[in-house]
Coordinates of C-alpha atoms and ligand atoms in Angstrom, one line a residue:
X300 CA -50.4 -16.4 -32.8
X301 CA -52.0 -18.0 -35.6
X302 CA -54.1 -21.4 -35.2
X303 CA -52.0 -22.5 -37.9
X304 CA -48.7 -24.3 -37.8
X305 CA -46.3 -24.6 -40.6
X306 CA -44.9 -28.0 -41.6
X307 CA -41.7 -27.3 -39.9
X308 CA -43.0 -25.9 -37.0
X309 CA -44.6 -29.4 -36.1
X310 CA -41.1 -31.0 -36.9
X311 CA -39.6 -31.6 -33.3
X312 CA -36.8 -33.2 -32.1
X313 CA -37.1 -33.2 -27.8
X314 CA -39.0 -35.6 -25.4
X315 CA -42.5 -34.1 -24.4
X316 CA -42.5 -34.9 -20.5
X317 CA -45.1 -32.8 -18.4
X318 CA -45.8 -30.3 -21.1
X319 CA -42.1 -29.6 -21.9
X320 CA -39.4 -30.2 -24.5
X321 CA -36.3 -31.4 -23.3
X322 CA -33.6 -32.5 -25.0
X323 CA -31.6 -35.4 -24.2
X324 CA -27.6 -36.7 -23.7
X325 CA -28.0 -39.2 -26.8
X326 CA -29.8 -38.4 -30.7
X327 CA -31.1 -40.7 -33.3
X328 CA -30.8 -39.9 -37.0
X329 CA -34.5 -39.8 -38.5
X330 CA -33.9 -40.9 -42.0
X331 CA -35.6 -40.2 -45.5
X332 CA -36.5 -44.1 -46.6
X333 CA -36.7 -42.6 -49.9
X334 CA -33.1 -41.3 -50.3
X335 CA -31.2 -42.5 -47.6
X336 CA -30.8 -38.7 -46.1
X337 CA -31.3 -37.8 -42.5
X338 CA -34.0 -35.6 -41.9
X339 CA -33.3 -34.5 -38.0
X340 CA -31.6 -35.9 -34.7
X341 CA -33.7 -36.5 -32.6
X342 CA -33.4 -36.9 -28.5
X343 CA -33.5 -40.3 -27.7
X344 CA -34.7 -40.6 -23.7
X345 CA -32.5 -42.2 -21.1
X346 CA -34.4 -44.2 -17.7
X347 CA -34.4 -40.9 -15.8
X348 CA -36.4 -39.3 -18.4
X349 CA -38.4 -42.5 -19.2
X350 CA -39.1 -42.4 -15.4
X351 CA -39.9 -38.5 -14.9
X352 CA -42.6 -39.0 -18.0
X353 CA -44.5 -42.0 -15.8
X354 CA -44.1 -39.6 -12.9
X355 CA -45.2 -36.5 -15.0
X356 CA -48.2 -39.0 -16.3
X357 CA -49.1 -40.2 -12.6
X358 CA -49.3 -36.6 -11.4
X359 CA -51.6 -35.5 -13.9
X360 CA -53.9 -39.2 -13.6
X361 CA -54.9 -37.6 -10.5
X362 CA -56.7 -34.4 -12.2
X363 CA -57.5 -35.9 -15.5
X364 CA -59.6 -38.4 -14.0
X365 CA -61.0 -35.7 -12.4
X366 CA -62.4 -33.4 -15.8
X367 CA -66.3 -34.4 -16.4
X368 CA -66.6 -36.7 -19.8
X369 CA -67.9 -33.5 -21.5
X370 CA -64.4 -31.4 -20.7
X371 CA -62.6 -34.6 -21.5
X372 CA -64.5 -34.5 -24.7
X373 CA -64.3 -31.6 -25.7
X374 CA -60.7 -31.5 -25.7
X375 CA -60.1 -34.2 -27.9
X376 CA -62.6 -33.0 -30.6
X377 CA -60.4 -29.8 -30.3
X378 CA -57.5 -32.2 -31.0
X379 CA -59.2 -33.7 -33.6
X380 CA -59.9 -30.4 -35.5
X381 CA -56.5 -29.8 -35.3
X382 CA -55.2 -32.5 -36.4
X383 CA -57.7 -32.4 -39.4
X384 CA -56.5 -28.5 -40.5
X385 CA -53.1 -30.0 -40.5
X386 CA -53.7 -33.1 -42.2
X387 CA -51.6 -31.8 -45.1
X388 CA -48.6 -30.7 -43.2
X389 CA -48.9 -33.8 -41.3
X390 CA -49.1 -36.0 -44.5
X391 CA -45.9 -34.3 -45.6
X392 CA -44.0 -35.2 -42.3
X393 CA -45.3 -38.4 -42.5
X394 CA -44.1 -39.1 -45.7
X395 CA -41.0 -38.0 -45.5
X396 CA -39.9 -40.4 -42.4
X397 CA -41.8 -43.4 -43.4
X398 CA -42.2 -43.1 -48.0
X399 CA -46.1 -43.8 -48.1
X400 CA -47.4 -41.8 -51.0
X401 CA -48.6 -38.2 -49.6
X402 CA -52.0 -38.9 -50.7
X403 CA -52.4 -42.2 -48.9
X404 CA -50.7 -40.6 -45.8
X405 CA -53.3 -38.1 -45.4
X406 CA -55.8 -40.8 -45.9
X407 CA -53.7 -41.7 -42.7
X408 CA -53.8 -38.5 -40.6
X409 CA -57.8 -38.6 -41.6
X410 CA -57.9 -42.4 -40.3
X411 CA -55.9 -42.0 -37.4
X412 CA -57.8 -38.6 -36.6
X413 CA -61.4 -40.3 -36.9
X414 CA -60.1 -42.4 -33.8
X415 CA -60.1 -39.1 -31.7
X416 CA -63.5 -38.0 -32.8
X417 CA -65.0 -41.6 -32.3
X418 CA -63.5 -41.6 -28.5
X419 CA -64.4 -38.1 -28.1
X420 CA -68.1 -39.3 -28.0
X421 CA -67.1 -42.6 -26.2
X422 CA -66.0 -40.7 -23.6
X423 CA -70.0 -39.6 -22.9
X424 CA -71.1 -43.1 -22.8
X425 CA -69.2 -45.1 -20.3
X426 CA -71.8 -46.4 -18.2
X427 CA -71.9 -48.7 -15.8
X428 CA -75.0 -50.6 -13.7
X429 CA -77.7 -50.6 -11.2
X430 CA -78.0 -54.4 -10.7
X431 CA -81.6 -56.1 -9.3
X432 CA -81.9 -56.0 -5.1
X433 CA -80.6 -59.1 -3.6
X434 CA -81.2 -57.6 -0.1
X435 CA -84.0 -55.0 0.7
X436 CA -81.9 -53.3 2.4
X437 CA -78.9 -53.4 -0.2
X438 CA -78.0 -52.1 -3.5
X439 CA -75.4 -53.4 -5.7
X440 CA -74.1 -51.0 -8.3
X441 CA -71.5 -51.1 -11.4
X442 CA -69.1 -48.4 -12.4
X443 CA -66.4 -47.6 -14.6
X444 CA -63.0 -46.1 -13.5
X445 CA -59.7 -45.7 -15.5
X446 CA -56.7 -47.8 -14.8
X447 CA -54.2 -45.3 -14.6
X448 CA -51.1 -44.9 -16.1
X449 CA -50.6 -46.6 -19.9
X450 CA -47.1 -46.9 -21.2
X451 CA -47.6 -47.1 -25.1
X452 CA -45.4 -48.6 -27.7
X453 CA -46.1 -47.8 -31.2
X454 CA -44.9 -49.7 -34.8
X455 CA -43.3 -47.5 -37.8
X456 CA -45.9 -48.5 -40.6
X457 CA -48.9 -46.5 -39.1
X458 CA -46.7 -43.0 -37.3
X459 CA -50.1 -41.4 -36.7
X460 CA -53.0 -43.9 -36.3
X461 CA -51.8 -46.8 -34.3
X462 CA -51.2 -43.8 -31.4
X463 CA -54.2 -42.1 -32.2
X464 CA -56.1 -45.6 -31.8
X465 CA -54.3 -46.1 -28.5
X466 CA -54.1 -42.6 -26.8
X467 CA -57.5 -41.4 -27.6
X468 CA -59.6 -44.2 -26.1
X469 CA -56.8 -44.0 -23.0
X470 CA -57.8 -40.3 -22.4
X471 CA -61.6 -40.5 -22.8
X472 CA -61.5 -43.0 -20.1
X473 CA -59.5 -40.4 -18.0
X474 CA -56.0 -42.3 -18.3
X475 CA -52.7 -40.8 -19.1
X476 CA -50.4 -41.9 -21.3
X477 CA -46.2 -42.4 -21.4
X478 CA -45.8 -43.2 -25.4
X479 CA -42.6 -44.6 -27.5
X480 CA -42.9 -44.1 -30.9
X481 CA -40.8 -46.2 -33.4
X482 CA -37.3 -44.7 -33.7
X483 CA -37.8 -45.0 -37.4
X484 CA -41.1 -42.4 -37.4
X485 CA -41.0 -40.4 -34.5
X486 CA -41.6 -37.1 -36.1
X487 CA -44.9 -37.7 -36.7
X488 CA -46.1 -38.8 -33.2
X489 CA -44.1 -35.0 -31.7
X490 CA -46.1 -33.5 -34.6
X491 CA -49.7 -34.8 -32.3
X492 CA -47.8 -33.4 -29.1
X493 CA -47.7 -30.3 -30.9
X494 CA -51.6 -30.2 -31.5
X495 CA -52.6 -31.9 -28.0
X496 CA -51.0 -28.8 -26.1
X497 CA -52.8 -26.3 -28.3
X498 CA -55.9 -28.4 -28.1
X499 CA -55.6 -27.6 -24.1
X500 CA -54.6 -31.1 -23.2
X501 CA -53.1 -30.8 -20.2
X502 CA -49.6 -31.1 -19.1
X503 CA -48.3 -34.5 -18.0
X504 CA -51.7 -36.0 -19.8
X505 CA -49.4 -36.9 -23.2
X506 CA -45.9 -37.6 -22.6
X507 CA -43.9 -38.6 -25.8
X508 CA -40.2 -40.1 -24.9
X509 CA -38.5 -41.3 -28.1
X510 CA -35.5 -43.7 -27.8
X511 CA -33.3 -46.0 -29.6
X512 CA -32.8 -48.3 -26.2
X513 CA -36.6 -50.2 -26.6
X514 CA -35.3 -52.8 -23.9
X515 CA -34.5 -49.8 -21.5
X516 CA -38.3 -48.4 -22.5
X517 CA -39.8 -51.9 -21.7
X518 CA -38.0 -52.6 -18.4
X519 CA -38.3 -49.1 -17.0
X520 CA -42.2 -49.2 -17.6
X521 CA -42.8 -52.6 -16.4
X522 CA -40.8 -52.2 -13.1
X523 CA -42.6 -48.9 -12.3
X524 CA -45.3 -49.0 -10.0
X525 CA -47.8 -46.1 -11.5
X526 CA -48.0 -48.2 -14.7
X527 CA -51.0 -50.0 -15.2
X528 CA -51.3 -50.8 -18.3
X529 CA -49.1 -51.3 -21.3
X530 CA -50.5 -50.9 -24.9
X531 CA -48.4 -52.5 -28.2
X532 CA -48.7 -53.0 -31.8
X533 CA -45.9 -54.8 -33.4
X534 CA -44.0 -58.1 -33.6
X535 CA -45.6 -61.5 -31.7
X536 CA -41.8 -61.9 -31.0
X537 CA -41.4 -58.7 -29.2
X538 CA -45.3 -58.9 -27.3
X539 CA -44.4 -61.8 -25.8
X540 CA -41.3 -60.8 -24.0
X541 CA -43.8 -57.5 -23.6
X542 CA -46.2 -59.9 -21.8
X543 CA -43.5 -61.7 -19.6
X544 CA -42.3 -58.2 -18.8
X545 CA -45.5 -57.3 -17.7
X546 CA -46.6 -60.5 -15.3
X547 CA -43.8 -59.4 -12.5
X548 CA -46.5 -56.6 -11.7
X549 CA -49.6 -57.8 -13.4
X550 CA -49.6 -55.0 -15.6
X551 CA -52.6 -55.3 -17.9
X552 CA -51.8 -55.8 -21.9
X553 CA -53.4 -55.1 -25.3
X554 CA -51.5 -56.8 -27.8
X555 CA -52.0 -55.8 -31.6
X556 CA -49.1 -58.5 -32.9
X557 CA -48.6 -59.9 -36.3
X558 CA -50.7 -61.6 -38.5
X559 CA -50.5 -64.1 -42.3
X560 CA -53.8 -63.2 -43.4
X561 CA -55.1 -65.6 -46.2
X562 CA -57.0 -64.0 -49.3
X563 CA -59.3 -66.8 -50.5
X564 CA -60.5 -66.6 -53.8
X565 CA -63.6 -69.0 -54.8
X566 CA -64.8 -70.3 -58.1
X567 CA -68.3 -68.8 -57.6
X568 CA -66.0 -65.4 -56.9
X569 CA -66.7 -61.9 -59.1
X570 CA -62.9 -62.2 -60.1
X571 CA -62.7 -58.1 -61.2
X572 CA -64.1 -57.5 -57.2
X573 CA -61.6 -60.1 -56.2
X574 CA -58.5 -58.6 -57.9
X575 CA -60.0 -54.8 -56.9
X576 CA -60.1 -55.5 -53.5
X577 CA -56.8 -57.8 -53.3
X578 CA -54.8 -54.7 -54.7
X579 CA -56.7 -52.7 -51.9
X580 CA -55.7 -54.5 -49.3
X581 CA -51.8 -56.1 -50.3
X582 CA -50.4 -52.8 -51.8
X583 CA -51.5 -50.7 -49.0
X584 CA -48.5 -49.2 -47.5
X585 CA -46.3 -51.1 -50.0
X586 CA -47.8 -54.1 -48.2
X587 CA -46.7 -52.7 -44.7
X588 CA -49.6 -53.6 -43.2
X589 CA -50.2 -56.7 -40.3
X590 CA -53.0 -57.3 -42.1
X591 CA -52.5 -57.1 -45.9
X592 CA -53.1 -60.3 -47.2
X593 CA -50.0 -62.3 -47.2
X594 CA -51.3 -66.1 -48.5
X595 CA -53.6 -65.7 -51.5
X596 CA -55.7 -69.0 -51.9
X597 CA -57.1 -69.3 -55.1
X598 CA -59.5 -72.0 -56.2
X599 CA -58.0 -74.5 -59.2
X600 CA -60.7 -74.1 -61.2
X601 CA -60.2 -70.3 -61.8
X602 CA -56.7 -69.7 -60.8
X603 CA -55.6 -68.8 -64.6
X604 CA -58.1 -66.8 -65.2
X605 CA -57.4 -64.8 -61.7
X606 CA -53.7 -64.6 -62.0
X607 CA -54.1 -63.5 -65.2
X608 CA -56.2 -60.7 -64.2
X609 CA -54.2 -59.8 -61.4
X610 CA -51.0 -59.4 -63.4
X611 CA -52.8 -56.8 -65.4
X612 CA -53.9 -54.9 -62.1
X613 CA -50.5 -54.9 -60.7
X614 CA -48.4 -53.8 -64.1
X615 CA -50.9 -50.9 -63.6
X616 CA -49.0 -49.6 -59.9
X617 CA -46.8 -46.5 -60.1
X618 CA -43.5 -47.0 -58.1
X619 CA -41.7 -43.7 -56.9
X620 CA -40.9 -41.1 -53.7
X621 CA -44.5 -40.4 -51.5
X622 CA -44.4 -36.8 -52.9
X623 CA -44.8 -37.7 -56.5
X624 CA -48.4 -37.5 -57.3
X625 CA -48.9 -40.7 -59.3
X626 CA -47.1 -42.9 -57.0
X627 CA -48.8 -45.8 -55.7
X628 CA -46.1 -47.4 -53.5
X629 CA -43.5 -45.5 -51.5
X630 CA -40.5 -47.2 -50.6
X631 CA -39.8 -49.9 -48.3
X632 CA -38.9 -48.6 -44.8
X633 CA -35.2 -49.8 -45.2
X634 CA -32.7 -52.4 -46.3
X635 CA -33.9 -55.5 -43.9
X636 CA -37.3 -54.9 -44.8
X637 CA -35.9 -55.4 -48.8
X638 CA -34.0 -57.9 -47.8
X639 CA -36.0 -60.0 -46.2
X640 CA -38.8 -59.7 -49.0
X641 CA -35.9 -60.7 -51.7
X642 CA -34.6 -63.7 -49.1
X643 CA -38.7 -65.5 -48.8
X644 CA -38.7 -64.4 -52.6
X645 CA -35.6 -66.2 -53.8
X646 CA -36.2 -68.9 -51.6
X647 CA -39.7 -69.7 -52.8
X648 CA -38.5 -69.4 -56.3
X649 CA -35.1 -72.0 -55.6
X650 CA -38.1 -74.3 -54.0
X651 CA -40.6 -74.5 -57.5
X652 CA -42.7 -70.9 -57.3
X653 CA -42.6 -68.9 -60.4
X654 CA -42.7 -65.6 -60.9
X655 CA -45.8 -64.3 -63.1
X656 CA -44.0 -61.0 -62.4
X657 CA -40.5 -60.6 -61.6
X658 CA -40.5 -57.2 -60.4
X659 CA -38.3 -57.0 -57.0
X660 CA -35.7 -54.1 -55.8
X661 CA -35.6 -51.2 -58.2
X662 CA -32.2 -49.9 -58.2
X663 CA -32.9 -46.6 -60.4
X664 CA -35.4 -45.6 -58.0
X665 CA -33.5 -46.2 -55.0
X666 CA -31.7 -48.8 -52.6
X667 CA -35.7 -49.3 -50.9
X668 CA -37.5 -49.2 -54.1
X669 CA -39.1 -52.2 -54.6
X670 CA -41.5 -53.3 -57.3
X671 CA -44.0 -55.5 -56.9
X672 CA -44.1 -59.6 -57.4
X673 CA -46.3 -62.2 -58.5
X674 CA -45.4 -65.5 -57.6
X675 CA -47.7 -68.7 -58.3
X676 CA -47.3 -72.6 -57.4
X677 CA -46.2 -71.2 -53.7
X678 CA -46.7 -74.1 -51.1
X679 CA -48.2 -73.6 -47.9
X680 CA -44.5 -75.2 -46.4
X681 CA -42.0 -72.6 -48.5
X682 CA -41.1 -69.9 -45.6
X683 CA -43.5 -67.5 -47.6
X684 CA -46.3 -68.9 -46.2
X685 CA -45.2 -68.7 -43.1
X686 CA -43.7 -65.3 -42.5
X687 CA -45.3 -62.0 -42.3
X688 CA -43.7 -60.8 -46.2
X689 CA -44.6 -57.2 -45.2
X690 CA -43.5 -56.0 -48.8
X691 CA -45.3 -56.0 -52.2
X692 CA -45.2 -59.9 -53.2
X693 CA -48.0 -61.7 -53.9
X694 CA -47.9 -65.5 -53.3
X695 CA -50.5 -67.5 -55.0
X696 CA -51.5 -71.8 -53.5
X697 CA -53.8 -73.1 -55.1
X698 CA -56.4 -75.6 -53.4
X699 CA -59.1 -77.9 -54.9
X700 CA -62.3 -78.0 -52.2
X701 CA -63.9 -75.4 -49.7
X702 CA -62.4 -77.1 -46.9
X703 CA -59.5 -77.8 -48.0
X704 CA -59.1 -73.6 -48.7
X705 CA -60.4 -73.6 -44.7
X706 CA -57.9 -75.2 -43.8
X707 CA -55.2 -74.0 -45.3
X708 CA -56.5 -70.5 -44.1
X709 CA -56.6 -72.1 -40.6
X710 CA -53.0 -73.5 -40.7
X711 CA -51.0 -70.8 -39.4
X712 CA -50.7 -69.8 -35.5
X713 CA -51.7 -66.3 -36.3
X714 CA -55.2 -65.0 -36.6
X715 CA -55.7 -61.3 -36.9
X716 CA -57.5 -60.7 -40.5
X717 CA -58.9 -63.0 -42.8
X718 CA -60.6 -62.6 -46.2
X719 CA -62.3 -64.3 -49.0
X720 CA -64.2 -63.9 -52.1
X721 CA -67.3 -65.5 -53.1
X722 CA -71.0 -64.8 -54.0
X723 CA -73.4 -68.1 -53.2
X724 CA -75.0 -67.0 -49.5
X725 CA -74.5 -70.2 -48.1
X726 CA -70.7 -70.3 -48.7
X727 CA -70.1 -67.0 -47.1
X728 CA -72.3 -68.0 -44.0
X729 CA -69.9 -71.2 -43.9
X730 CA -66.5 -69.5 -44.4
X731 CA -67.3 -66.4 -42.5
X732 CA -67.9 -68.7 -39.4
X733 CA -65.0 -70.8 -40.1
X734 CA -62.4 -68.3 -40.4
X735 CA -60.3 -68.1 -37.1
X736 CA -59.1 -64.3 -37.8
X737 CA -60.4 -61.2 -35.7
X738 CA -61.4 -59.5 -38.7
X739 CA -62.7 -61.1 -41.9
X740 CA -63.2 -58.9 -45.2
X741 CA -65.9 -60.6 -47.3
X742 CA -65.6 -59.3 -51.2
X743 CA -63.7 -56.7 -49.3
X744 CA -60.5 -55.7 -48.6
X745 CA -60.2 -52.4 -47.3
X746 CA -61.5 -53.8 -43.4
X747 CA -60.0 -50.6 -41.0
X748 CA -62.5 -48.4 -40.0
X749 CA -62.8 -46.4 -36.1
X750 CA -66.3 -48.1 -35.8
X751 CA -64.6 -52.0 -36.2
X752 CA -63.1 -53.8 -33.6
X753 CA -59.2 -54.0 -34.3
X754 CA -57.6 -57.0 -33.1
X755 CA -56.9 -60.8 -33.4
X756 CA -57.3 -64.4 -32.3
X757 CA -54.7 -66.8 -31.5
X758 CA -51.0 -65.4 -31.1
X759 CA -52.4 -62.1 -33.2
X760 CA -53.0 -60.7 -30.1
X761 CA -55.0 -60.0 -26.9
X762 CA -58.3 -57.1 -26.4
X763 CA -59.7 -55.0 -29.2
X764 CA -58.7 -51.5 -30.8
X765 CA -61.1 -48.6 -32.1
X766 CA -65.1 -49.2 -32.2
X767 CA -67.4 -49.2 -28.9
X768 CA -65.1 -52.1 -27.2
X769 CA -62.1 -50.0 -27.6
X770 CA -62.5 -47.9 -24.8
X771 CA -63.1 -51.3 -22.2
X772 CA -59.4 -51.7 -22.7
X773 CA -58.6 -48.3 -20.8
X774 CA -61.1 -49.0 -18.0
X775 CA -61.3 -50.9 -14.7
X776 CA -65.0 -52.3 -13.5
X777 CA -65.6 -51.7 -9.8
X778 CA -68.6 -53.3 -8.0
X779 CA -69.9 -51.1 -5.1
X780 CA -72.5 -53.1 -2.6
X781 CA -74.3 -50.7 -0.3
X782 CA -75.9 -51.9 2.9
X783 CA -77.9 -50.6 6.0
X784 CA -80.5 -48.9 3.4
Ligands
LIG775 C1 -51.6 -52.5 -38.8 O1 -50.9 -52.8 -39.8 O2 -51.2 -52.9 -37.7 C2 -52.7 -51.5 -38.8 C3 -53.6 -51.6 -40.0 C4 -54.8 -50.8 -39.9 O3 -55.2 -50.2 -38.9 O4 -55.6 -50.8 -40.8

């Protein structure tokens, strides 16, 4: 058989328990954001499947743990090669169940894939310690062990990377893993079960069980005793019932919840860097992103000359389906996403914003089409500036002193990336310990990377994602105090 899959080979639409694909008694309808069309059913798991993936996963703990860091390691960076030859076919899965151009979804698959390379090689390096003698006839020592079971529950705006960043870390520290994708994008999480089996991952290691009953998902993990852990991107809303979920056993969480960054623009700001990296960062994924900048903050002194600048940028973006080549910005990922861009739109306007460009839902293109929005004399009270937009808008506040542009950044109970623009030294060295965000782009706005710590302060969230912390998350200490030496 050849190494090589075809796109539709890697479209799948069973569970993946224990090395298997099942099918199940229920079936979602994976849709095409871009035309409304279903794409395939797919099995959507009931409890006793949920229940035999934890049991698959808790079988294999006991051998995975087992494999040395180098046969641990090696089989990822077989995963990762794999998922690099595909990255094309991947893209084109990807795009079809979630609209991101094709082009910025394999920017994706590359993104998500550098997560399994990085923890390939963190796998080699968890070390632990020999501490000093207290007793001379004592030694005190420090290792690392993996937790056990993770039950993992992925968001639809990143199908590929947000498991990657969560699954790869998990099984360089020996763990296995029991993984809901979003019911919106499962296609392209099956697509990675494809490529972990012929990778040699091992049975029971990856278990993928796509449902439409989250609740179901949630309580069956929580209640069962192999889980340990419990790894989730998505809504503050929904990790905090996660959270509650989890305190009846203790189960340990990482938390990657939702953010408001601010975009601050100064008066001693490069405005051409500022708008370059502003676009970067707020039309990424059609602005699908937790941390696309969502309150722009521009200094009064040089708001016109910013906004006017901006404008230009954004009459430059190409709207249209991922698999046209000039495209810039897929469609939204359906109609409450549109609608509840339009509702904070209209609803800033009605309360004295103005629209520098009017833009909104683009009917020729499509019910999700949406264009993008400029909207100045936004408040930091309009709902706007409160809510995660998650859409293409750009609201613009305006404040007078650096403080006061703190402050406002400050003013929201969310805290996962911040950013800001501005050359004088002793400014950036102010704002950039000011900030109260996880991450903080400075004249930058393209902040994801496998080497940087993902992850926020505040109700953004709880432990870190990707770099040399990631892997910590995945891991339990143990102390071992050996006496009669
Ligand atoms: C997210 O939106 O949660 C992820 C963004 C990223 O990894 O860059």
């Amino acid at each position: 058989m050849s190494n090589k899959f075809k796109r539709d080979e890697l479209i799948n639409q069973g569970l993946y328990i224990n090395g298997k694909w099942q099918d199940a008694q229920q079936h979602f309808a994976v849709t095409n954001p871009a035309d409304g069309n279903t794409i395939v059913e797919v099995a959507s798991a009931d409890k006793t499947q949920v229940e035999s993936a934890i049991e698959a996963a808790e079988h294999a703990f006991k051998s995975w743990r087992k494999q040395t860091c180098e046969q641990r390691a090696e089989k990822l960076r077989a995963w990762f090669d794999l998922v690099m030859q595909h990255q094309q076919e991947l893209a084109e899965i990807m795009t079809l169940e979630q609209g991101k151009p094709e082009q910025e979804a394999a920017g994706e698959i590359a993104y998500g894939a550098s997560f399994i390379e990085w923890f390939a090689e963190e796998a080699k390096r968890i070390r632990g310690d020999i501490l000093p003698n207290i007793k001379d006839n004592q030694q005190s020592r420090v290792i690392k062990q993996p937790v056990g079971v993770v039950a993992i529950i992925t968001p639809w705006n990143f199908p590929t990377a947000m498991i990657t960043r969560k699954v790869a870390p998990a099984l360089a520290a020996g763990c296995t893993v029991v993984i809901k994708p979003p019911s919106l994008t499962p296609l392209s999480a099956l697509a990675l079960a494809v490529l972990a089996e012929k990778a040699g991952i091992p049975a029971g290691v990856i278990n993928i069980v796509p449902t439409q009953d989250s609740s179901m998902f949630s309580e069956t993990v929580c209640a069962h005793k192999a889980v340990r852990k419990l790894s989730f991107t998505g809504s503050t809303a929904v990790g905090s019932k996660l959270m509650k979920l989890c305190s009846d056993q203790i189960i340990k969480v990482s938390l990657e919840l939702g953010g408001n960054a601010p975009f601050i623009v100064f008066d001693d700001a490069d405005l051409d860097i500022a708008v370059e990296q502003l676009i970067a960062c707020k039309f990424r994924n059609a602005g699908q992103t937790c941390i696309s900048a969502n309150r722009v903050l521009v200094q009064q002194s040089v708001e016109k000359a910013f906004v006017h600048k901006l404008k230009n940028a954004m009459q430059k973006l190409v709207v249209g389906k991922g698999q046209n080549k000039d495209s810039d910005l897929g469609p939204l990922i359906n109609q409450d996403a549109v609608d509840k861009a339009s509702d904070l739109v209209d609803d800033a306007i009605s309360n004295g914003a103005r629209f520098e460009l009017e833009g909104g839902v683009d009917k020729q293109l499509g019910a999700l089409f949406y264009q993008p929005q400029l909207l100045t004399s936004v408040t930091p009270a309009m709902s706007i500036s409160k809510t995660e937009i998650f859409a293409p808008v750009v609201a613009v506040q305006t404040f007078d002193t650096e403080d006061e542009g703190i402050d406002l950044a400050n003013d929201t109970e969310f805290g996962l990336a911040a950013y800001f623009c501005a050359s004088a030294t002793d400014r950036i060295h102010r704002v950039s310990e000011a900030l109260e965000a996880g991450l903080v782009g400075i004249n930058s706005g393209a902040i994801s990377h496998a080497l940087h710590p993902f992850g926020g302060f505040k109700q953004s969230g709880i432990g870190r994602e990707g770099s040399h912390y990631g892997i910590d998350e995945y891991l339990e200490i143990k102390t071992l105090v050996q006496g009669a030496l």
